[in-house]
XYZ file of C-alpha atoms in Angstrom:
106
model
C -5.696 12.147 -20.158
C -6.708 8.856 -18.538
C -10.285 7.729 -18.890
C -12.384 4.815 -17.712
C -11.008 2.037 -15.542
C -7.241 2.259 -15.286
C -5.005 -0.099 -13.320
C -2.311 1.763 -11.413
C 0.169 0.620 -8.803
C 0.787 2.236 -5.443
C 2.671 1.628 -2.202
C 0.852 0.691 1.013
C 2.675 0.356 4.357
C 2.337 -2.892 6.336
C 3.962 -3.800 9.658
C 6.663 -6.453 9.132
C 5.816 -8.008 12.510
C 2.014 -8.300 12.613
C 0.924 -7.352 9.090
C -1.235 -4.418 10.223
C -1.748 -1.773 7.526
C -1.144 1.944 8.081
C -4.511 3.705 7.840
C -5.867 7.223 7.942
C -8.337 8.538 10.537
C -11.215 6.867 8.670
C -9.533 3.449 8.745
C -8.626 3.454 5.047
C -5.155 2.382 3.966
C -2.940 5.240 2.833
C -1.599 4.920 -0.713
C 1.699 6.455 -1.826
C 3.074 6.974 -5.318
C 6.564 5.712 -4.447
C 8.418 3.814 -1.735
C 10.494 6.949 -1.143
C 7.312 8.927 -0.457
C 6.080 6.250 1.994
C 9.406 6.213 3.875
C 9.368 10.003 4.090
C 5.862 9.871 5.541
C 6.948 7.314 8.176
C 9.973 9.383 9.152
C 8.044 12.631 9.526
C 4.315 12.206 10.042
C 3.385 8.953 11.746
C 3.420 8.598 15.503
C 4.577 5.195 16.693
C 5.305 3.620 13.292
C 8.973 3.317 12.398
C 11.227 2.288 9.549
C 14.831 1.334 10.307
C 15.968 1.054 6.705
C 14.952 -2.599 6.553
C 11.795 -3.263 8.576
C 8.561 -1.356 9.193
C 7.124 -1.649 12.697
C 3.670 -0.433 13.761
C 2.941 1.414 16.992
C 1.473 -1.672 18.698
C 4.454 -3.904 17.880
C 6.901 -1.159 18.893
C 5.094 -0.815 22.214
C 5.015 -4.589 22.779
C 8.754 -4.874 22.046
C 9.508 -2.064 24.487
C 7.332 -3.668 27.176
C 9.085 -7.006 26.667
C 12.362 -5.309 27.554
C 11.311 -2.674 30.118
C 8.029 -4.065 31.476
C 4.533 -2.629 31.245
C 3.649 0.912 32.347
C 0.405 0.955 34.297
C -1.337 4.150 35.340
C -0.440 5.007 38.954
C -4.003 4.339 40.167
C -3.770 0.752 38.920
C -0.807 -0.179 41.074
C -3.265 -1.627 43.549
C -4.886 -4.813 42.335
C -8.471 -3.523 42.425
C -9.287 -4.219 38.776
C -10.750 -7.736 39.232
C -13.200 -6.439 41.834
C -14.372 -3.389 39.889
C -14.401 -5.078 36.477
C -12.498 -2.143 34.981
C -9.746 -2.847 32.487
C -6.301 -1.545 33.376
C -4.343 -1.074 30.161
C -0.607 -0.576 29.746
C 0.099 3.034 28.787
C 2.704 1.809 26.304
C 1.392 -1.270 24.461
C -2.303 -1.224 25.397
C -2.539 -4.775 26.742
C -5.014 -5.069 29.598
C -4.227 -6.762 32.886
C -6.844 -9.435 32.146
C -5.252 -10.187 28.741
C -1.850 -10.345 30.400
C -3.208 -12.757 33.023
C -4.606 -14.989 30.262
C -1.186 -15.109 28.552
C 0.525 -16.232 31.774
């Protein structure tokens, strides 16, 4: 039986692109006993995060990569350029970037 303060090692999943950590609903990083367990979790349970056998990619980076190739997906109501007038933020349905953030990048 272990008692007191014990140092143990665990596996935490980080995005290879941006360094974001995989967290639970409360924002706490998820700890796994083994790399195999972490990979199994990515392959079955996590929406948007992926592991290709070499690199881990978070949902945001996956979405940004897809948008770089296919373009952003705006909600149909945002096809008209009314957002600057109303002050509302149109966000890409895929990567989450807003039109104002996109305008600042360009």
